[in-house]
Amino acid sequence: MQIFINNKPYEANASEKILDVARRNGIEIPTLCHSEALPGLASCRLCMVEVKENGRTGQVAACTHPVAEGIEVNTESELIAHHRKTLLQLYYLMAPQSKRIKAMLSYYHVPAFDRLPADKDNKCILCGLCTKACSELGTNAISTLNRGTDKKVGTAFDEPAITCIGCGACASICPTEAIEMSEQDGKRTIWEKTFQLLRCSDCGEYFTTPEALAHVRQKLGERAGKIEELQLCEHCKTKKTATKLKDGLKLEEVFDSLAK
Amino acid sequence: MQNKKAVFVCCGTGCLANGSGEIYNAFQKQIKKLGLDVEVIPKIKKTGCHGLCQKGPLVHITPQEITYIHVKATDVAEIVERSIIKDEVIDRLLYFDKQQKAKIQSKEDWTFEKKQYRIALRNCGKIANDSIDDYLEKDGYKALEKVLKTMTGQEVIAEIKESGLRGRGGGGFPTGIKWSLAAKAIGDTKYVICNGDEGDPGAFMDRSILEGDPHTVLEGMAICAYAIGAKRAFLYIRDEYGLAVKNMRQAIATAKERGFLGENILGTDFTFDAEVVRGGGAFVCGEETSLLHSIEGSTGEPSPKPPYPADKGLWGQPTIINNVETWANVPVIINKGADWFASIGSEKSKGTKVFALVGKINNTGLVEVPMGITLREIIFEIGGGIPQKRKFKAVQTGGPSGGCIPEDKLDLSVDFDSLIAEGSMMGSGGMIVIDDRTCMVEFARYYLQFLSEESCGKCVPCREGIKSMLAILDDICEGKGKPGDIELLAEIGAMVQANSLCGLGKTAPNPVLSNIKNFRDEFEAHINEKRCPAGVCKNLTKFYIDAQTCIGCGACLKSCPVEAISGEKKKAHILDEAKCITCGNCRDFCRVDAICVR
């Protein structure tokens, strides 16, 4: 089907969202809570665009709004730009320490805002990506707590979570570097819990926790034994796959060997 | 049947709180004790809400048609002796109608009732809330029988579409169109849900229907289930509504016993079952996607629409969610026909709407009126105007997210579209009347405070926008408002309306924005002159006694907790501003309005 973004026609597939089509064509729409791996949160509301659909114009979140034949999308209308500026000012109040937020403020020329006090030490914008990652990739060790303006992300009773496997998915997906994860002397500390790190069987660098590896093995079941890449760090994993391809194995076969 | 005497004791939550349970027991005891002749043994009924909650406990006696207000258990013996046995009317217990300037024998003749038209509330107060037989006597389950035996699902949907019924929960989406979407949607199982998570402060129409006439809700849901091909229903009822939950559970049990629920209903192959789910205690769970997540056992937070519940709802299956009041309209539409329903109301809003009339109003209670009636008729005729002859200032419609409508808009016809055009909304039908002693800045601040606690906190505009707006309003009320605050509130408010994820956030700024639009001078007085014209915000209020008006009665002097008022009898009193803590007691006690705000 065809849709229009900023008056230009673009091809779109029925299952896509507006954001997918825009990103594919290099049209800029800012987001914070969007991850291609874990889509659908729609909580940061930065990706709002104007859409004319069935004769009516409204503002929708580009990350979750499905495309439809002939819809007209405007990503830079005066209204959108104005609301985006106001929203970014609220982001500044919430997380003035976040580099990502600072960069966005400067990129969109958001004027300084001093009418209300900013939350000086905070970086978290409560987008929910970390808890979604923990629920889908990890073990539900963290979740959002409380409601409304008291809402926060944390472990149960703010104590080190028994179920946390130290995989670090939450920290790596966080758009505003709000989750602290430190590594020192072969140990990783996250959510006030410390884990011993495993070494890569190839290069010897520390790369993950035994708990996280066990979690992956459990999820893979019988297949786990056949995948030698499990013991490798990200860097060596890439190298290994590249070597396999170089040795004449086709990409599909590499995937097949991982999937079996 | 017609000669049989009956006593109707209101046992809705409002009257129960005022002791109607005791009254009900006293009637039973007294009648048993007197061993009255079988022909005159009254049938005592525990009924749902009669409407005029402020005058409760209410007792109505038929066939004489006598209504008593503020009844006490100690009145029961006299009522039985004089009104039931001798057919006399006890003057002292009658309602004094201020508009008619007379005591009125039957509630049917109260001015409060005259402009009302009851469809959703038709049985409330008229049938026993625990009796399926009473419901059957009032054409109960006839609509279901008609549908099952003579209509196809498509015909049912067409009938509802033609009637023009729109969702009574606030959105006003056409019910028939919603049903047709779910009927067309593909899914293994389809669900029907009753939204009984009534969370608006001051609204109690859903509670009253669930308590007083639970079968009508079940019947409406069964009709929809038949039309869309669903087999299972959930009634999501606010956890605080204990009596509603109890009465609904009992209604489900008796409906099953009588074959109106369960397998092969009324001898057809239609199977339908319903169960009650107690709400999780969050305002946001009245939002349909949050409600669905709550039933599924997840956190009550909304998810983006589309997909709409009619397409992918409970556990991903096509689901119809309608409000209690919407369901209560359905059986009547089927029985009386779409044309009849469409003949009531205004052009685009058909039928009636129940409003919970509260705040600074003489007749607090539930009123059901045809759509298109004016606010003036509701407030000044049915509601009896403002108490203590104070001046009307505004009316807030639609609950905490509704806007305030000022006096010059009182002749606005009340329907879905006209209220939205005025920056307010129908909501579930809360109607809070405000007099001249309410500060519109403080009023907006109060509702933002409520919403800041009730926002689920999932999306940033709602959570942070409300927080920022509340901080600014707190400042303004404390005298720390700054030039530019009004514009900033309007700017943040517009963004929150446009960018929020669900209906809660999209409407949360309404009280602030509508008050800025209609009462901007009050905001300006707070910010620029550091003065609260209504005399509510303590930091910005200074009282004085107008020497010309004061009659020296001493009422203010006695009411002052800090002895800030002095003066001799029959001479103008003086208020010492240095001692005054601006509690406002004196102003409430003064009968001649001599206490003024600087």
Short mmCIF file of N, CA, C and O in Angstrom, two decimals, chain A residues 196-257:
data_model
loop_
_atom_site.label_atom_id
_atom_site.label_comp_id
_atom_site.label_asym_id
_atom_site.label_seq_id
_atom_site.Cartn_x
_atom_site.Cartn_y
_atom_site.Cartn_z
N GLN A 196 29.54 -13.24 40.14
CA GLN A 196 30.84 -13.62 39.60
C GLN A 196 30.68 -13.68 38.08
O GLN A 196 29.65 -14.13 37.58
N LEU A 197 31.67 -13.18 37.32
CA LEU A 197 31.55 -13.23 35.86
C LEU A 197 32.28 -14.43 35.27
O LEU A 197 33.26 -14.92 35.84
N LEU A 198 31.80 -14.91 34.14
CA LEU A 198 32.44 -16.03 33.41
C LEU A 198 33.39 -15.48 32.36
O LEU A 198 33.15 -14.40 31.82
N ARG A 199 34.42 -16.27 32.04
CA ARG A 199 35.34 -15.84 30.99
C ARG A 199 34.95 -16.47 29.65
O ARG A 199 34.45 -17.60 29.61
N CYS A 200 35.21 -15.74 28.59
CA CYS A 200 34.98 -16.24 27.24
C CYS A 200 35.95 -17.40 26.97
O CYS A 200 37.14 -17.30 27.29
N SER A 201 35.43 -18.51 26.42
CA SER A 201 36.28 -19.69 26.25
C SER A 201 37.35 -19.48 25.18
O SER A 201 38.30 -20.23 25.08
N ASP A 202 37.19 -18.41 24.39
CA ASP A 202 38.17 -18.13 23.34
C ASP A 202 39.21 -17.10 23.78
O ASP A 202 40.39 -17.40 23.94
N CYS A 203 38.72 -15.87 24.06
CA CYS A 203 39.67 -14.78 24.35
C CYS A 203 39.95 -14.61 25.84
O CYS A 203 40.89 -13.91 26.23
N GLY A 204 39.10 -15.19 26.69
CA GLY A 204 39.36 -15.11 28.11
C GLY A 204 38.83 -13.87 28.80
O GLY A 204 39.03 -13.69 30.00
N GLU A 205 38.13 -13.01 28.03
CA GLU A 205 37.54 -11.81 28.66
C GLU A 205 36.28 -12.20 29.44
O GLU A 205 35.58 -13.14 29.09
N TYR A 206 36.03 -11.44 30.52
CA TYR A 206 34.76 -11.66 31.25
C TYR A 206 33.61 -11.25 30.35
O TYR A 206 33.67 -10.24 29.66
N PHE A 207 32.51 -12.01 30.35
CA PHE A 207 31.41 -11.59 29.46
C PHE A 207 29.99 -11.79 30.00
O PHE A 207 29.10 -11.05 29.64
N THR A 208 29.75 -12.76 30.85
CA THR A 208 28.39 -12.86 31.38
C THR A 208 28.42 -13.57 32.73
O THR A 208 29.47 -14.03 33.17
N THR A 209 27.25 -13.67 33.36
CA THR A 209 27.20 -14.35 34.66
C THR A 209 26.79 -15.80 34.46
O THR A 209 26.07 -16.12 33.49
N PRO A 210 27.22 -16.70 35.35
CA PRO A 210 26.80 -18.10 35.22
C PRO A 210 25.28 -18.24 35.28
O PRO A 210 24.69 -19.07 34.59
N GLU A 211 24.64 -17.38 36.09
CA GLU A 211 23.17 -17.44 36.23
C GLU A 211 22.49 -17.11 34.90
O GLU A 211 21.52 -17.76 34.51
N ALA A 212 23.02 -16.09 34.22
CA ALA A 212 22.42 -15.69 32.94
C ALA A 212 22.62 -16.80 31.90
O ALA A 212 21.70 -17.11 31.13
N LEU A 213 23.80 -17.40 31.90
CA LEU A 213 24.08 -18.47 30.94
C LEU A 213 23.16 -19.67 31.21
O LEU A 213 22.60 -20.26 30.28
N ALA A 214 22.98 -19.99 32.51
CA ALA A 214 22.10 -21.10 32.86
C ALA A 214 20.67 -20.83 32.41
O ALA A 214 19.97 -21.72 31.93
N HIS A 215 20.27 -19.55 32.51
CA HIS A 215 18.92 -19.15 32.09
C HIS A 215 18.74 -19.37 30.58
O HIS A 215 17.72 -19.91 30.14
N VAL A 216 19.77 -19.00 29.83
CA VAL A 216 19.71 -19.18 28.37
C VAL A 216 19.67 -20.68 28.04
O VAL A 216 18.88 -21.12 27.20
N ARG A 217 20.53 -21.46 28.73
CA ARG A 217 20.55 -22.92 28.49
C ARG A 217 19.19 -23.54 28.77
O ARG A 217 18.70 -24.37 28.02
N GLN A 218 18.58 -23.07 29.86
CA GLN A 218 17.27 -23.61 30.24
C GLN A 218 16.24 -23.29 29.17
O GLN A 218 15.41 -24.13 28.80
N LYS A 219 16.30 -22.06 28.65
CA LYS A 219 15.34 -21.66 27.63
C LYS A 219 15.55 -22.45 26.35
O LYS A 219 14.60 -22.77 25.64
N LEU A 220 16.82 -22.75 26.02
CA LEU A 220 17.12 -23.47 24.78
C LEU A 220 16.82 -24.96 24.90
O LEU A 220 16.58 -25.64 23.90
N GLY A 221 16.84 -25.48 26.12
CA GLY A 221 16.57 -26.90 26.33
C GLY A 221 17.65 -27.75 25.70
O GLY A 221 18.84 -27.46 25.82
N GLU A 222 17.21 -28.78 24.97
CA GLU A 222 18.15 -29.75 24.38
C GLU A 222 19.11 -29.10 23.38
O GLU A 222 20.23 -29.55 23.19
N ARG A 223 18.64 -28.03 22.73
CA ARG A 223 19.47 -27.38 21.72
C ARG A 223 20.75 -26.77 22.29
O ARG A 223 21.74 -26.60 21.59
N ALA A 224 20.70 -26.46 23.60
CA ALA A 224 21.82 -25.74 24.22
C ALA A 224 23.15 -26.46 24.03
O ALA A 224 24.17 -25.83 23.73
N GLY A 225 23.14 -27.80 24.15
CA GLY A 225 24.37 -28.58 24.08
C GLY A 225 25.07 -28.45 22.74
O GLY A 225 26.29 -28.58 22.63
N LYS A 226 24.28 -28.19 21.68
CA LYS A 226 24.85 -28.18 20.33
C LYS A 226 25.45 -26.83 19.93
O LYS A 226 26.07 -26.69 18.89
N ILE A 227 25.20 -25.80 20.74
CA ILE A 227 25.66 -24.47 20.33
C ILE A 227 26.93 -24.09 21.08
O ILE A 227 26.88 -23.70 22.25
N GLU A 228 28.07 -24.24 20.40
CA GLU A 228 29.33 -23.93 21.07
C GLU A 228 29.51 -22.43 21.31
O GLU A 228 30.25 -22.03 22.19
N GLU A 229 28.76 -21.59 20.53
CA GLU A 229 28.90 -20.14 20.68
C GLU A 229 28.45 -19.62 22.05
O GLU A 229 28.76 -18.49 22.42
N LEU A 230 27.70 -20.43 22.77
CA LEU A 230 27.20 -19.98 24.06
C LEU A 230 28.30 -19.56 25.02
O LEU A 230 28.11 -18.71 25.88
N GLN A 231 29.46 -20.19 24.88
CA GLN A 231 30.56 -19.91 25.81
C GLN A 231 31.38 -18.68 25.37
O GLN A 231 32.38 -18.37 26.00
N LEU A 232 30.96 -18.04 24.28
CA LEU A 232 31.77 -16.96 23.74
C LEU A 232 31.21 -15.58 24.07
O LEU A 232 29.99 -15.40 24.18
N CYS A 233 32.13 -14.61 24.15
CA CYS A 233 31.69 -13.23 24.34
C CYS A 233 31.17 -12.69 23.00
O CYS A 233 31.35 -13.33 21.96
N GLU A 234 30.51 -11.55 23.04
CA GLU A 234 29.90 -10.98 21.83
C GLU A 234 30.91 -10.88 20.68
O GLU A 234 30.61 -11.24 19.54
N HIS A 235 32.10 -10.41 21.01
CA HIS A 235 33.13 -10.17 20.00
C HIS A 235 33.53 -11.49 19.33
O HIS A 235 33.56 -11.60 18.09
N CYS A 236 33.81 -12.50 20.15
CA CYS A 236 34.26 -13.78 19.60
C CYS A 236 33.13 -14.51 18.87
O CYS A 236 33.37 -15.26 17.93
N LYS A 237 31.90 -14.27 19.32
CA LYS A 237 30.74 -14.86 18.67
C LYS A 237 30.65 -14.35 17.22
O LYS A 237 30.46 -15.12 16.29
N THR A 238 30.83 -13.05 17.06
CA THR A 238 30.78 -12.44 15.73
C THR A 238 31.90 -13.02 14.85
O THR A 238 31.70 -13.36 13.69
N LYS A 239 33.05 -13.13 15.47
CA LYS A 239 34.23 -13.63 14.74
C LYS A 239 33.97 -15.06 14.26
O LYS A 239 34.22 -15.41 13.12
N LYS A 240 33.40 -15.85 15.15
CA LYS A 240 33.14 -17.26 14.85
C LYS A 240 32.17 -17.39 13.68
O LYS A 240 32.38 -18.17 12.75
N THR A 241 31.11 -16.62 13.74
CA THR A 241 30.10 -16.66 12.67
C THR A 241 30.71 -16.22 11.34
O THR A 241 30.48 -16.83 10.29
N ALA A 242 31.52 -15.18 11.42
CA ALA A 242 32.17 -14.68 10.20
C ALA A 242 33.07 -15.75 9.59
O ALA A 242 33.09 -15.95 8.37
N THR A 243 33.79 -16.46 10.45
CA THR A 243 34.68 -17.53 9.97
C THR A 243 33.89 -18.62 9.28
O THR A 243 34.26 -19.12 8.22
N LYS A 244 32.76 -18.97 9.91
CA LYS A 244 31.92 -20.02 9.34
C LYS A 244 31.47 -19.63 7.94
O LYS A 244 31.46 -20.44 7.02
N LEU A 245 31.07 -18.36 7.79
CA LEU A 245 30.60 -17.88 6.49
C LEU A 245 31.74 -17.90 5.47
O LEU A 245 31.57 -18.28 4.32
N LYS A 246 32.90 -17.53 5.95
CA LYS A 246 34.08 -17.48 5.08
C LYS A 246 34.43 -18.89 4.59
O LYS A 246 34.83 -19.09 3.46
N ASP A 247 34.21 -19.87 5.48
CA ASP A 247 34.52 -21.26 5.15
C ASP A 247 33.49 -21.88 4.21
O ASP A 247 33.48 -23.09 4.01
N GLY A 248 32.59 -21.09 3.71
CA GLY A 248 31.67 -21.59 2.69
C GLY A 248 30.29 -21.95 3.19
O GLY A 248 29.41 -22.32 2.43
N LEU A 249 30.07 -21.83 4.50
CA LEU A 249 28.74 -22.13 5.02
C LEU A 249 27.82 -20.97 4.65
O LEU A 249 28.22 -19.81 4.70
N LYS A 250 26.59 -21.30 4.22
CA LYS A 250 25.68 -20.22 3.85
C LYS A 250 25.02 -19.65 5.10
O LYS A 250 24.92 -20.32 6.13
N LEU A 251 24.56 -18.40 4.95
CA LEU A 251 23.96 -17.71 6.09
C LEU A 251 22.80 -18.53 6.69
O LEU A 251 22.69 -18.68 7.90
N GLU A 252 21.97 -19.12 5.81
CA GLU A 252 20.82 -19.89 6.30
C GLU A 252 21.30 -21.07 7.13
O GLU A 252 20.70 -21.44 8.13
N GLU A 253 22.41 -21.65 6.70
CA GLU A 253 22.92 -22.82 7.41
C GLU A 253 23.46 -22.43 8.80
O GLU A 253 23.32 -23.20 9.75
N VAL A 254 24.04 -21.22 8.84
CA VAL A 254 24.52 -20.74 10.15
C VAL A 254 23.32 -20.60 11.08
O VAL A 254 23.32 -21.07 12.22
N PHE A 255 22.24 -19.98 10.56
CA PHE A 255 21.05 -19.81 11.38
C PHE A 255 20.46 -21.16 11.76
O PHE A 255 20.05 -21.38 12.90
N ASP A 256 20.45 -22.08 10.78
CA ASP A 256 19.90 -23.41 11.05
C ASP A 256 20.66 -24.09 12.18
O ASP A 256 20.08 -24.69 13.07
N SER A 257 22.01 -23.95 12.12
CA SER A 257 22.82 -24.63 13.13
C SER A 257 22.54 -24.03 14.51
O SER A 257 22.59 -24.71 15.52
#
